[in-house]
Coordinates of C-alpha atoms in Angstrom, one line a residue:
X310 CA 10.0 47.6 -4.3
X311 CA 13.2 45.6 -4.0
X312 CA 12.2 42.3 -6.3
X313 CA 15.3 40.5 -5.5
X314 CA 14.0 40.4 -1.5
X315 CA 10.6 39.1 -3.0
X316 CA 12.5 36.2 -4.8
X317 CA 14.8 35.2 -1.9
X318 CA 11.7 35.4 1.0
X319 CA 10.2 32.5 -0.3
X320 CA 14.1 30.4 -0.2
X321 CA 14.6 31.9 3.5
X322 CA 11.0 30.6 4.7
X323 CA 11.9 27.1 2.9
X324 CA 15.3 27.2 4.8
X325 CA 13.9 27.8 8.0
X326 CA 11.2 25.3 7.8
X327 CA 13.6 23.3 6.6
X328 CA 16.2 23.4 9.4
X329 CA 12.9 23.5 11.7
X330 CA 11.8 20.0 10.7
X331 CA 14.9 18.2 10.3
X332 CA 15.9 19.1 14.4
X333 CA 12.5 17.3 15.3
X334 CA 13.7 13.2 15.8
X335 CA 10.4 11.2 15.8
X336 CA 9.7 9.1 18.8
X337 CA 9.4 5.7 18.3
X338 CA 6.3 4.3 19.6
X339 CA 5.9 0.5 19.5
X340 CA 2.6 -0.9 19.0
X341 CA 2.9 -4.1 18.7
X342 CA 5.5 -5.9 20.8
X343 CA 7.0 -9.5 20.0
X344 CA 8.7 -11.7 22.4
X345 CA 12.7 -11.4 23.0
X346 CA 13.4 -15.5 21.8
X347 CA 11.0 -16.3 20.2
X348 CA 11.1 -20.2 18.9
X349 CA 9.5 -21.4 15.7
X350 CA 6.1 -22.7 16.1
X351 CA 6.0 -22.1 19.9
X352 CA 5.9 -18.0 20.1
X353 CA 3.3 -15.9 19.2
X354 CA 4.6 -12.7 17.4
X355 CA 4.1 -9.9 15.3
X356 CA 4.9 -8.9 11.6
X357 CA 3.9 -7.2 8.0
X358 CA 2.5 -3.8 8.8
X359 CA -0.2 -2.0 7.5
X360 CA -1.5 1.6 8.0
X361 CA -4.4 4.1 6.8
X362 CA -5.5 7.9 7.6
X363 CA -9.4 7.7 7.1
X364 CA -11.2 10.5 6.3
X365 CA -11.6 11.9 9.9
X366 CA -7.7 12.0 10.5
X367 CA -8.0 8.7 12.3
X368 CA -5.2 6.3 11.9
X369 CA -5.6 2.7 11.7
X370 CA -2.6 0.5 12.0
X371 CA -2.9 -3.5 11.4
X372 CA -0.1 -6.4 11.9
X373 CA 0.1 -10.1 11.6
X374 CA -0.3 -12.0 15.0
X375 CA 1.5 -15.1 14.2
X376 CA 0.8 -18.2 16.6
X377 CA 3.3 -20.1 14.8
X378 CA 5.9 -17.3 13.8
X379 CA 6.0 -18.2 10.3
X380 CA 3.8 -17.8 7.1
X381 CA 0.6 -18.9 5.7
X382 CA 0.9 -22.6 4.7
X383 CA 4.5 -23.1 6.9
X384 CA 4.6 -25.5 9.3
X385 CA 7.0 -28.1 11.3
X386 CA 5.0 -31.3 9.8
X387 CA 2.0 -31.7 12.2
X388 CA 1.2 -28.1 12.9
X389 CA 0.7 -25.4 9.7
X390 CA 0.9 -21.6 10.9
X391 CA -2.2 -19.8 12.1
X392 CA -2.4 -16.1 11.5
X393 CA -4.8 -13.3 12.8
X394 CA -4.8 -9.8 11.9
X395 CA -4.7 -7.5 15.0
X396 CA -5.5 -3.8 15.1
X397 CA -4.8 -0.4 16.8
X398 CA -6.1 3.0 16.0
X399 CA -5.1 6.5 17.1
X400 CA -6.9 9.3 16.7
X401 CA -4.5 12.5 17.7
X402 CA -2.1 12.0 14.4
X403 CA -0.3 8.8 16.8
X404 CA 0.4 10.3 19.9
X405 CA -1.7 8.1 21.7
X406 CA -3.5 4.6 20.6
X407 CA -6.2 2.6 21.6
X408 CA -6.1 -1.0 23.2
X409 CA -4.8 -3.8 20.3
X410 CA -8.0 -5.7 19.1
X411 CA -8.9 -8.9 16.8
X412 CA -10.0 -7.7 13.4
X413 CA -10.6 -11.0 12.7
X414 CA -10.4 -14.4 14.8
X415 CA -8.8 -18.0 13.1
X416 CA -10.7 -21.0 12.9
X417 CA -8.5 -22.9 15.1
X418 CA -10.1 -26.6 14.5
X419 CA -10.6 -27.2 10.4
X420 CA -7.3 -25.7 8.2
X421 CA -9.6 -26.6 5.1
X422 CA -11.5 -23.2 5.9
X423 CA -10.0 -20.2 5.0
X424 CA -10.3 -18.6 8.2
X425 CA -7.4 -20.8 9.4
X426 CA -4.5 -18.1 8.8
X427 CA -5.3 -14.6 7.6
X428 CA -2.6 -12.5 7.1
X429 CA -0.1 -9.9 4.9
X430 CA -3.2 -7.3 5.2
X431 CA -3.2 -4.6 2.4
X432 CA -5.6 -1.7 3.5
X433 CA -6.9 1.7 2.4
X434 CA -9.5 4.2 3.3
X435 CA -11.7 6.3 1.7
X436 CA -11.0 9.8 1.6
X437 CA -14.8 11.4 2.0
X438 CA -16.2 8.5 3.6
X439 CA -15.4 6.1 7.2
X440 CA -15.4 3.4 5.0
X441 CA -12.2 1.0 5.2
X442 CA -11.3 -1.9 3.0
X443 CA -8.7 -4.8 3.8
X444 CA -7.4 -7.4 1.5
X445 CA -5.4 -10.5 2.9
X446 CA -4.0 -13.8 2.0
X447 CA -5.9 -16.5 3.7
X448 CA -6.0 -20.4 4.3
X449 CA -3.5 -23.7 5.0
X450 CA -1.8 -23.2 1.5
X451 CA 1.3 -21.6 0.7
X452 CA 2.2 -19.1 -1.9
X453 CA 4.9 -21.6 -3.1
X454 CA 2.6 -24.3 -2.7
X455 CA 0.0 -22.9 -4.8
X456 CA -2.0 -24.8 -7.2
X457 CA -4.6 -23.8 -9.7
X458 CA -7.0 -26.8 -7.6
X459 CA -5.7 -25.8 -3.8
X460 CA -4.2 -22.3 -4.3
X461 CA -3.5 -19.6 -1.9
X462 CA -6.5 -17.9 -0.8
X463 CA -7.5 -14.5 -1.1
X464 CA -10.4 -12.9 1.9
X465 CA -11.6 -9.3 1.5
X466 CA -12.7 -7.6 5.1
X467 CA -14.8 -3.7 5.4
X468 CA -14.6 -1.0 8.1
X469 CA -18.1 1.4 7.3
X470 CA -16.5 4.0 10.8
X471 CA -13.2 4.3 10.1
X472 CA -11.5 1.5 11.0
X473 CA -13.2 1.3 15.1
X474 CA -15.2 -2.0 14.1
X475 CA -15.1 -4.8 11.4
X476 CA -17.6 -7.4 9.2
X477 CA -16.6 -10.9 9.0
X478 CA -14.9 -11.1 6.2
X479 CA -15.6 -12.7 2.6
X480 CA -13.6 -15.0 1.1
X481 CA -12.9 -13.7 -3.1
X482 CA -10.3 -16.4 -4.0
X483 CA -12.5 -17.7 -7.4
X484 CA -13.0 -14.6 -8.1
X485 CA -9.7 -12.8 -8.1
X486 CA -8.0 -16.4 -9.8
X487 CA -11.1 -15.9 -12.2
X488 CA -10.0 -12.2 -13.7
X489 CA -7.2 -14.2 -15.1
X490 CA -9.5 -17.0 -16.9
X491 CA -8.1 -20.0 -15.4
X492 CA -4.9 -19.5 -15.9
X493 CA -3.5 -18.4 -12.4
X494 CA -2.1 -20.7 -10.0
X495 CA -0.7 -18.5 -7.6
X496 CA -1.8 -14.8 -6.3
X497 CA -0.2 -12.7 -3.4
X498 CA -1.6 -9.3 -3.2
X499 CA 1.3 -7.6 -1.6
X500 CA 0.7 -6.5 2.1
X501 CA 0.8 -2.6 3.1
X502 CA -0.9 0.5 2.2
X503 CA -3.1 0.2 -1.5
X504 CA -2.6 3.1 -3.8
X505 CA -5.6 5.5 -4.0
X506 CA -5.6 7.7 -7.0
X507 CA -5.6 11.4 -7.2
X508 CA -6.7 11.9 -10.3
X509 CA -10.2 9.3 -11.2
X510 CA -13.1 9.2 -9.3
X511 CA -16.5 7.4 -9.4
X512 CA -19.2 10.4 -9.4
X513 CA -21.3 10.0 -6.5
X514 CA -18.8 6.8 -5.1
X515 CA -15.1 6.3 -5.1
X516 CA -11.6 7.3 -6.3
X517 CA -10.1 4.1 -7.7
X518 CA -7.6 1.9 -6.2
X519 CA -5.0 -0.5 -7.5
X520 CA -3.3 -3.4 -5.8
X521 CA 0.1 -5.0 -6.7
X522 CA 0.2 -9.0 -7.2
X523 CA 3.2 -11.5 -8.0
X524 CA 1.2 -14.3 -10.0
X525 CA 2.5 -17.6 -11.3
X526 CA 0.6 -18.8 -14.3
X527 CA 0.1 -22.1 -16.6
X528 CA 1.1 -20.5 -19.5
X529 CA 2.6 -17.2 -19.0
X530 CA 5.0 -17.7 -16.8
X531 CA 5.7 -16.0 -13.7
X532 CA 5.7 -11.6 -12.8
X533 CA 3.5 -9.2 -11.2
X534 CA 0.3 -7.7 -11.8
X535 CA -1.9 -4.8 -11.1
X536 CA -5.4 -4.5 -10.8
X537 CA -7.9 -1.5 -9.6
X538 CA -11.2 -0.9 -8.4
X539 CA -13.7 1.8 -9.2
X540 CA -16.4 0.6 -6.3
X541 CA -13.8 0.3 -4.1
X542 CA -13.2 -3.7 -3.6
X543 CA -16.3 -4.9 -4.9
X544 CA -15.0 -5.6 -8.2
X545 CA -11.6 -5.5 -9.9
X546 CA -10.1 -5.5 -13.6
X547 CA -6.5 -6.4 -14.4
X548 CA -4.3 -2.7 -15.4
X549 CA -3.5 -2.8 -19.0
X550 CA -3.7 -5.7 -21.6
X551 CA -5.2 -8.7 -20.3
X552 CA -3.0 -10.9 -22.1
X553 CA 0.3 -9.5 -20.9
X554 CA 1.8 -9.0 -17.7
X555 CA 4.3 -6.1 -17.4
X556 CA 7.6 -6.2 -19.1
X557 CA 10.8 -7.7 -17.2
X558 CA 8.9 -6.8 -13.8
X559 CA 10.2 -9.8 -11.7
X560 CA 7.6 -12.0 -10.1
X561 CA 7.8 -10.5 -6.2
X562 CA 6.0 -8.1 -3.7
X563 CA 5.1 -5.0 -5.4
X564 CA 3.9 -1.5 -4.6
X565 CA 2.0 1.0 -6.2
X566 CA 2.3 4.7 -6.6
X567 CA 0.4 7.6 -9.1
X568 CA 2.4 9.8 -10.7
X569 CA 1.1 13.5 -10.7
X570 CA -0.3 13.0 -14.5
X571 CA -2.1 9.6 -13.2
X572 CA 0.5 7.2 -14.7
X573 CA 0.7 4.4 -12.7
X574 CA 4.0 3.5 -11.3
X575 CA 4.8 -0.4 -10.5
X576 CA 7.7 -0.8 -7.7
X577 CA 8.8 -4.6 -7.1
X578 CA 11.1 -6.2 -4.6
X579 CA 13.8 -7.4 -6.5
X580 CA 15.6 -10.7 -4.7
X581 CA 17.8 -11.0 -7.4
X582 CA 20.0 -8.3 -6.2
X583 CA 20.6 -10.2 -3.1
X584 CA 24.4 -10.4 -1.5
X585 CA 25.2 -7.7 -4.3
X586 CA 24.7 -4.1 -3.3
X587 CA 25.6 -2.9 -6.6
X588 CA 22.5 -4.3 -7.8
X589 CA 19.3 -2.6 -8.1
X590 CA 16.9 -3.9 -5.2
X591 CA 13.7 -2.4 -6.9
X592 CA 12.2 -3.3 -10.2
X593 CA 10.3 -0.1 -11.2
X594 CA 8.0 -0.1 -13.8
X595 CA 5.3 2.8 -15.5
X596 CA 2.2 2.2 -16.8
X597 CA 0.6 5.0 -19.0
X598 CA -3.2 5.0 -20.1
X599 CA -4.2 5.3 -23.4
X600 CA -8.4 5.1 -22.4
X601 CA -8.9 5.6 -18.7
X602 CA -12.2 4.5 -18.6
X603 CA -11.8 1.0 -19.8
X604 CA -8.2 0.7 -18.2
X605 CA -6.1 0.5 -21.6
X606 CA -2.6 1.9 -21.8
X607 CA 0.9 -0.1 -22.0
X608 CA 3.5 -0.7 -19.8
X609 CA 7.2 0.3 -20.0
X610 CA 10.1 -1.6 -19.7
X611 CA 11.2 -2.6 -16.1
X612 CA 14.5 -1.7 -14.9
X613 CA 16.3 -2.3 -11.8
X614 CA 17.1 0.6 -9.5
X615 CA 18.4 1.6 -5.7
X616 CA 21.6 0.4 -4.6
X617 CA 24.0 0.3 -2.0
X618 CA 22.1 -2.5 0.5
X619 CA 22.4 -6.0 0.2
X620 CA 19.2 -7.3 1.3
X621 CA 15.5 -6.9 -0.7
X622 CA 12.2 -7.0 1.1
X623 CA 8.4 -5.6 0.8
X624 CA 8.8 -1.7 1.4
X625 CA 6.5 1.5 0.8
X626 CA 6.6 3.8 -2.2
X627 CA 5.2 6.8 -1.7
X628 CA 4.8 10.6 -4.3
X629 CA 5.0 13.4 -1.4
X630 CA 3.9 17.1 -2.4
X631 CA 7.0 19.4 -1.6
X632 CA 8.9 22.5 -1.8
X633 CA 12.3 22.6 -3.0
X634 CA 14.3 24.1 -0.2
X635 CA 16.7 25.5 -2.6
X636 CA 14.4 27.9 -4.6
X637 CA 11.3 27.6 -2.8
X638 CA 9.4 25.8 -5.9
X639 CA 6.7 23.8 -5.6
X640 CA 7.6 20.1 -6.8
X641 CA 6.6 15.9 -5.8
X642 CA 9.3 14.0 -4.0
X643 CA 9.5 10.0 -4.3
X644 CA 10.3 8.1 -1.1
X645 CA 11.1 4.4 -0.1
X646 CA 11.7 3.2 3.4
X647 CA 14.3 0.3 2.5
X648 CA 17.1 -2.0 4.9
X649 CA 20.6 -0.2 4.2
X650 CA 22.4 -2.9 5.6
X651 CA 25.0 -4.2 3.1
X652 CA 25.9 -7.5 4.7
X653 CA 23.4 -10.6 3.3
X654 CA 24.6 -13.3 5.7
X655 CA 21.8 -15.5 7.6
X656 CA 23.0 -14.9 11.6
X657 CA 22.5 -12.5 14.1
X658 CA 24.1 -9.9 13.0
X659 CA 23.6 -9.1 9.4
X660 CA 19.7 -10.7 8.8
X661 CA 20.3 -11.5 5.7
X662 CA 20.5 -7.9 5.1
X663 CA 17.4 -7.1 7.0
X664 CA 18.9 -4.5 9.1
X665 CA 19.1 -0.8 9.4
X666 CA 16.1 1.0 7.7
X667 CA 16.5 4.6 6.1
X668 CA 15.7 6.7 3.1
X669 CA 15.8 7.1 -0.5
X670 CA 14.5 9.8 -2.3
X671 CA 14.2 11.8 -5.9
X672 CA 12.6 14.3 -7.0
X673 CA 9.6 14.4 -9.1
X674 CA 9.2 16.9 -11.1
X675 CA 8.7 16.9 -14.7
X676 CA 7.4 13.8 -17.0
X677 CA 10.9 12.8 -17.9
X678 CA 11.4 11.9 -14.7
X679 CA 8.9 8.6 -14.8
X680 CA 8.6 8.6 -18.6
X681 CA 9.8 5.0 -18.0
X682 CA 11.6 2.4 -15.6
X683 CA 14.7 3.3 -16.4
X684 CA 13.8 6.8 -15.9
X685 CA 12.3 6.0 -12.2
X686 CA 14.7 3.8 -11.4
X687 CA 17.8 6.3 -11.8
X688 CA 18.6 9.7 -9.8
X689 CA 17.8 8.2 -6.2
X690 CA 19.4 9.6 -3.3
X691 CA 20.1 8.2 0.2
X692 CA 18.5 10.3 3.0
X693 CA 17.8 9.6 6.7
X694 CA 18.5 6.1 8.6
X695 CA 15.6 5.3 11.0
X696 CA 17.6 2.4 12.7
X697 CA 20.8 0.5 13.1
X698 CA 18.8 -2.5 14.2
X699 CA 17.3 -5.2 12.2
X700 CA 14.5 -4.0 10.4
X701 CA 12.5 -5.4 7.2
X702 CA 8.8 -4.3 5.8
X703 CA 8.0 -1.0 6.1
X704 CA 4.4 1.2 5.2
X705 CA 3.9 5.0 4.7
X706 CA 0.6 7.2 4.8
X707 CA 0.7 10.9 4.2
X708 CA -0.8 12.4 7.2
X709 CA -3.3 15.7 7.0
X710 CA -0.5 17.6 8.8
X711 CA 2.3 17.0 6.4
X712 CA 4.0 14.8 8.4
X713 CA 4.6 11.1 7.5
X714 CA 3.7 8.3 9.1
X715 CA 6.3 5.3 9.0
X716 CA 4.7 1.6 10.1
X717 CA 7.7 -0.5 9.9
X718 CA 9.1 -4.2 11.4
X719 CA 11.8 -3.1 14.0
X720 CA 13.6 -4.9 16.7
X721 CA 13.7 -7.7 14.7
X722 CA 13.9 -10.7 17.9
X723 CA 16.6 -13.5 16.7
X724 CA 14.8 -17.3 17.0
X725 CA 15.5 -20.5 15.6
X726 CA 13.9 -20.4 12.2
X727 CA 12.2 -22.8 10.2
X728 CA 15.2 -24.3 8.0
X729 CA 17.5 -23.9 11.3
X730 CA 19.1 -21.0 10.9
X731 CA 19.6 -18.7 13.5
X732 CA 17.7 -15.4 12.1
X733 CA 15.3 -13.2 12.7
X734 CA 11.8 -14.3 12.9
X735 CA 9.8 -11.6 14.5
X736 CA 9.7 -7.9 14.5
X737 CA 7.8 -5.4 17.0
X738 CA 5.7 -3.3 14.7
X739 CA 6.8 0.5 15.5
X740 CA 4.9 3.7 14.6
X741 CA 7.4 7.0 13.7
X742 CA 6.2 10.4 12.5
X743 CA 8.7 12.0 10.4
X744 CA 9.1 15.1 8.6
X745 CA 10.0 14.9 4.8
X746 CA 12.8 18.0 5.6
X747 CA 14.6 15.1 7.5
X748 CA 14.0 12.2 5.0
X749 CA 15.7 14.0 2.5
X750 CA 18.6 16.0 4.4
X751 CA 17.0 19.1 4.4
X752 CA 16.6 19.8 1.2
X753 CA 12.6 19.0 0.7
X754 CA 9.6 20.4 3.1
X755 CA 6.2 18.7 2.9
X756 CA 3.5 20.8 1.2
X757 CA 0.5 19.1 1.8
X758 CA -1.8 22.0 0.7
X759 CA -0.1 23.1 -2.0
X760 CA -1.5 23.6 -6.1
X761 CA 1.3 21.9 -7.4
X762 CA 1.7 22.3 -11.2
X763 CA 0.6 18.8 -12.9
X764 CA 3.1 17.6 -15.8
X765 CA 1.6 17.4 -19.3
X766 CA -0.2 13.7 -19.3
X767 CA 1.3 11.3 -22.1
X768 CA -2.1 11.0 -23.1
X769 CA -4.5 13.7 -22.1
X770 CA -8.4 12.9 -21.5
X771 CA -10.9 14.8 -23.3
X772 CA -12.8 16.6 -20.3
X773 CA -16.3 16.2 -20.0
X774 CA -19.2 18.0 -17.9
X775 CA -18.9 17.1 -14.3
X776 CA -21.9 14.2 -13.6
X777 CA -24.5 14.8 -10.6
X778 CA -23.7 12.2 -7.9
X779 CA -26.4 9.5 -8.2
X780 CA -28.8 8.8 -5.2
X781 CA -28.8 5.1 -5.3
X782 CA -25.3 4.3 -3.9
X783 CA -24.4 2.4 -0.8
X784 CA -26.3 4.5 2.2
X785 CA -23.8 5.1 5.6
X786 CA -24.1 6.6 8.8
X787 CA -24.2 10.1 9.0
X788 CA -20.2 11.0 9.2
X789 CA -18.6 14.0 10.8
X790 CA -17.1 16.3 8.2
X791 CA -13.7 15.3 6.5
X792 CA -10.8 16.5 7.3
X793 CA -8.0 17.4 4.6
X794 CA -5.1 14.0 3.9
X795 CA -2.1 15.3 2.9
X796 CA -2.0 12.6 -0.1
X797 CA -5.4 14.4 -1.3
X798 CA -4.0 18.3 -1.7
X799 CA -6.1 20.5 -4.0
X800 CA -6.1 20.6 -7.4
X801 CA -6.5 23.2 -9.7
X802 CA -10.3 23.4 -10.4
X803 CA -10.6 21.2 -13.4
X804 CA -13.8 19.9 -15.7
X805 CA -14.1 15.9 -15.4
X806 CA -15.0 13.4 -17.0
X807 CA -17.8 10.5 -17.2
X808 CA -16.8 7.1 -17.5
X809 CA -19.5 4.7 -18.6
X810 CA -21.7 2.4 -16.4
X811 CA -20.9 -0.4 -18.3
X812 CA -17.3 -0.8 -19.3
X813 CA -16.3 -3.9 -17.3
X814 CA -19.0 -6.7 -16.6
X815 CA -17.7 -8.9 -14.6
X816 CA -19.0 -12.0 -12.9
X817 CA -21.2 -12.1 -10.0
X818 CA -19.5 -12.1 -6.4
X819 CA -20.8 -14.4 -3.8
X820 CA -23.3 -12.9 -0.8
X821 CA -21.7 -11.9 1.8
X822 CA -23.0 -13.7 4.6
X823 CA -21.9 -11.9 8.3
X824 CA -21.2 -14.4 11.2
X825 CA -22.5 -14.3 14.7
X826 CA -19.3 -14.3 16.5
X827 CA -17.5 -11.4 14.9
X828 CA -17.4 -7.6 16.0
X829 CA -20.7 -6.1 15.7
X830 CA -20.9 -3.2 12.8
X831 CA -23.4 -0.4 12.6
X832 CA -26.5 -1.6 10.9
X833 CA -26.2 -1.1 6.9
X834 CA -28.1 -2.9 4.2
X835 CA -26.3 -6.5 2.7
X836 CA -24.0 -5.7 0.3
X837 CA -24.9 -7.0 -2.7
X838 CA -23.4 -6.4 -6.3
X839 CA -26.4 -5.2 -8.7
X840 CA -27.1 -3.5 -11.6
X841 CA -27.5 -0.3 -10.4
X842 CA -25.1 -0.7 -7.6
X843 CA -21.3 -1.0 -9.8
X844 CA -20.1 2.4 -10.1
X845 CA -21.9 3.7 -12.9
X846 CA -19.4 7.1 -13.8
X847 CA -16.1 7.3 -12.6
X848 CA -14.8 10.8 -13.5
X849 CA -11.2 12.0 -14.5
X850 CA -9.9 15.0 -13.0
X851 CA -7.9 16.4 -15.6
X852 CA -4.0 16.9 -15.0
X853 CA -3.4 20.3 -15.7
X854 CA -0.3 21.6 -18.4

């Protein structure tokens, strides 16, 4: 047998897949379309995308319809911004979509109710289920404006059929401000797709989640924070020591990503690199756990990374499976849709920097590649431009096919902005499928199936026999049978572990209390935190060596 052909096979498929993807250019398809000149406070438009596979391949894609082009709590003195969160959904992998609708509709008379501008949605689906939760920013109150007695709101919205219909919302302001004792006066949980992890599940329930948050405090100062989920929404607990936020992370939008051992990886806009493309426009920062189940662990120190562009603004972090085209190894590949534009100046032709979307990438494939910031913040390399027009926020979703889905602000419209200048104030909101071969220049192809080899865990969790889902959780339609994500690839077959029912109390969340004029949702009992109800085991599934 000629051993040397067995070794190079494996290269020459890689290649050809390789050259294969990179010749396929994604079509652009626009979803949401704002107007060519649009004028502050005049012209309805569209920004901040959001997108989701749920678990029967379906994509859901949600954007801000703003009535007054601006953000929550902006206005011109008589009139404060309005915001509603429109929706489309596709369910052939985004060749076609369905009509836009109203996920949820403003309160257009009283901007004391929280229902007067909801935008800046944050979304994510459950993997085995069609459930779908949102998180927004809601209210008459801007984030600069904040105040611990009239802060920025927070509003939490559910999906149980994968994203076709919605409730009406609850609003969970006093309760989010409340998981920092008082001392909060500002929270923005940062728009775009919520990080689900691979590795901890509740038994009979839900892998757990984590959303990023700048917060501005009394006492502490200002930074960013992370806080996860085990029932997926229903209740959250702040990542790591409750008494201190993560080191040097600057206080901005911030995305989070799971490394392949389940360290959590905290990626934050950094502004302070603006007008200076030699400095790092992403703060990145790790998080390793020390006890799983009670979410204890320390942070790293933040460092500054990415460079080259002038501009910063709210993009997508995503951990891809892959082959390495070179030798045909399996491996993880980190990418970040991000403006390449190296120009800041506030006109028409530079955005601020908001112009000109592509690529950055690094591999992923050992420990000592996020054994800290600094670590995660070195090594990247610039891969495909999408555009050469202006272009801000960005979203990613690994799709069951292995392709990537890219929801970005595109075609940025130039209007007279609040302050005057003459800049860009609305985007259209434009759908791409891309292929990971032509992020990263051929030198990477997506493996969404693939057992990819797990790096050793800092700290590794004692495994535990696997727990027999309970019977008690929340009932749900009958759902058809789930179909494989890319960002949910097999795992070795590993024991797990049981986390106990009662590591976090936490204070009772308000009724939810649906209103008449909303969508209509299948019929499912009131959900209602109880006892028996907060997930009672979440499980670890062990990285393997």
């Amino acid at each position: 047998m000629n051993t040397r052909l067995l070794h190079i096979l494996p290269v020459m498929f890689a290649a050809n897949i390789a050259l294969a993807q990179q010749a396929q250019q994604p079509e652009a398809v626009t979803l949401f379309a704002s107007p060519e000149k649009p004028e502050i406070m005049k012209a309805p438009s569209y920004r901040i995308p959001a997108i989701a596979q749920c678990a029967d391949g379906s994509l859901v894609a949600v954007g801000d319809y703003r009535y007054q082009l601006s953000d929550i709590g902006v206005g011109d003195g008589n009139t404060l911004s309005q915001i509603e969160l429109h929706y489309r959904r596709s369910t052939d992998g985004g060749t076609t979509w369905s009509d836009e609708k109203l996920l949820c509709k403003r309160n257009d008379t009283d901007p004391a109710d929280w229902r007067w501008a909801m935008g800046d949605a944050s979304i994510v689906a459950d993997r085995e289920t069609g459930e779908v939760l949102l998180l927004c920013p809601c209210g008459s109150t801007a984030m600069w404006h904040s105040t611990a007695e009239k802060p920025i709101r927070m509003a939490r919205f559910r999906s149980h059929d994968y994203g076709q219909t919605w409730d009406d919302g609850e609003e969970i302001t006093s309760y989010i401000y409340g998981l920092y004792g008082g001392d909060a006066t500002a929270i923005f949980i940062t728009s775009g797709s919520l990080c689900m992890s691979r590795q901890i599940k509740v038994s009979g329930g839900y892998h757990r989640i984590y959303a990023a948050h700048p917060i501005r405090t009394k006492s502490r100062g200002n930074s960013t924070s992370v806080i996860y989920s085990d029932d997926f929404g229903d209740t959250w607990h702040i990542l790591g020591p409750v008494d201190q936020f993560p080191t040097n992370t600057v206080y901005e939008e911030g995305k989070v990503e799971e490394m392949p051992d389940g360290s959590v990886v905290l990626m934050v806009r950094n502004d302070a690199g603006a007008r200076d493309v030699a400095l790092g426009k992403k703060n990145f920062n790790v998080f390793t756990y020390t006890d799983i189940e009670k979410g204890e662990g320390y942070w790293s120190e933040a460092v500054s990374g990415i460079t080259g562009m002038a501009g910063a603004c709210n993009n997508a972090l995503k951990l891809v499976p892959a082959i390495r085209q070179s030798d045909g190894k399996p491996t993880h590949v980190a990418i970040v849709p991000l403006p390449f534009h190296t120009q800041f100046a506030r006109d028409v032709e530079n955005n601020y920097g908001r112009k000109s979307v592509g690529f950055y990438y690094k591999e992923i494939s050992s420990p000592a590649d996020f054994a800290s910031g600094e670590a995660l913040a070195n090594g990247w390399k610039r891969g495909y431009q999408v555009t050469d027009r202006c272009s801000a926020y960005t979203d990613l979703c690994l799709m069951s096919d292995g392709q990537i889905a890219l929801f970005m602000e595109d075609n940025g419209k130039q209007g007279t902005g609040a302050d005057g200048n003459n800049e860009t104030e609305a985007y259209d909101l434009v759908f791409r499928r891309l292929s990971l071969a032509l992020i990263t220049n051929g030198e990477y192809i997506s493996s969404p199936t693939a057992q990819h080899p797990s790096p050793t865990a800092h700290h590794p969790v004692p495994s535990l026999p696997e727990r027999i889902p309970s019977a008690h959780h929340h009932p749900v339609p009958s759902l058809p049978e789930r179909i494989p994500s890319a960002h949910h690839h097999p795992v070795p077959s590993l024991p797990e572990r049981i986390l106990s029912a009662h590591h976090h109390p936490v204070p009772s969340l308000p009724e939810r209390i649906p209103s008449a004029h909303h969508h209509p949702v299948p019929s499912l009992p009131e959900r209602i935190p109880s006892a028996h109800h907060h997930p009672s085991s979440p499980i670890i599934k062990h990285p393997s060596s």
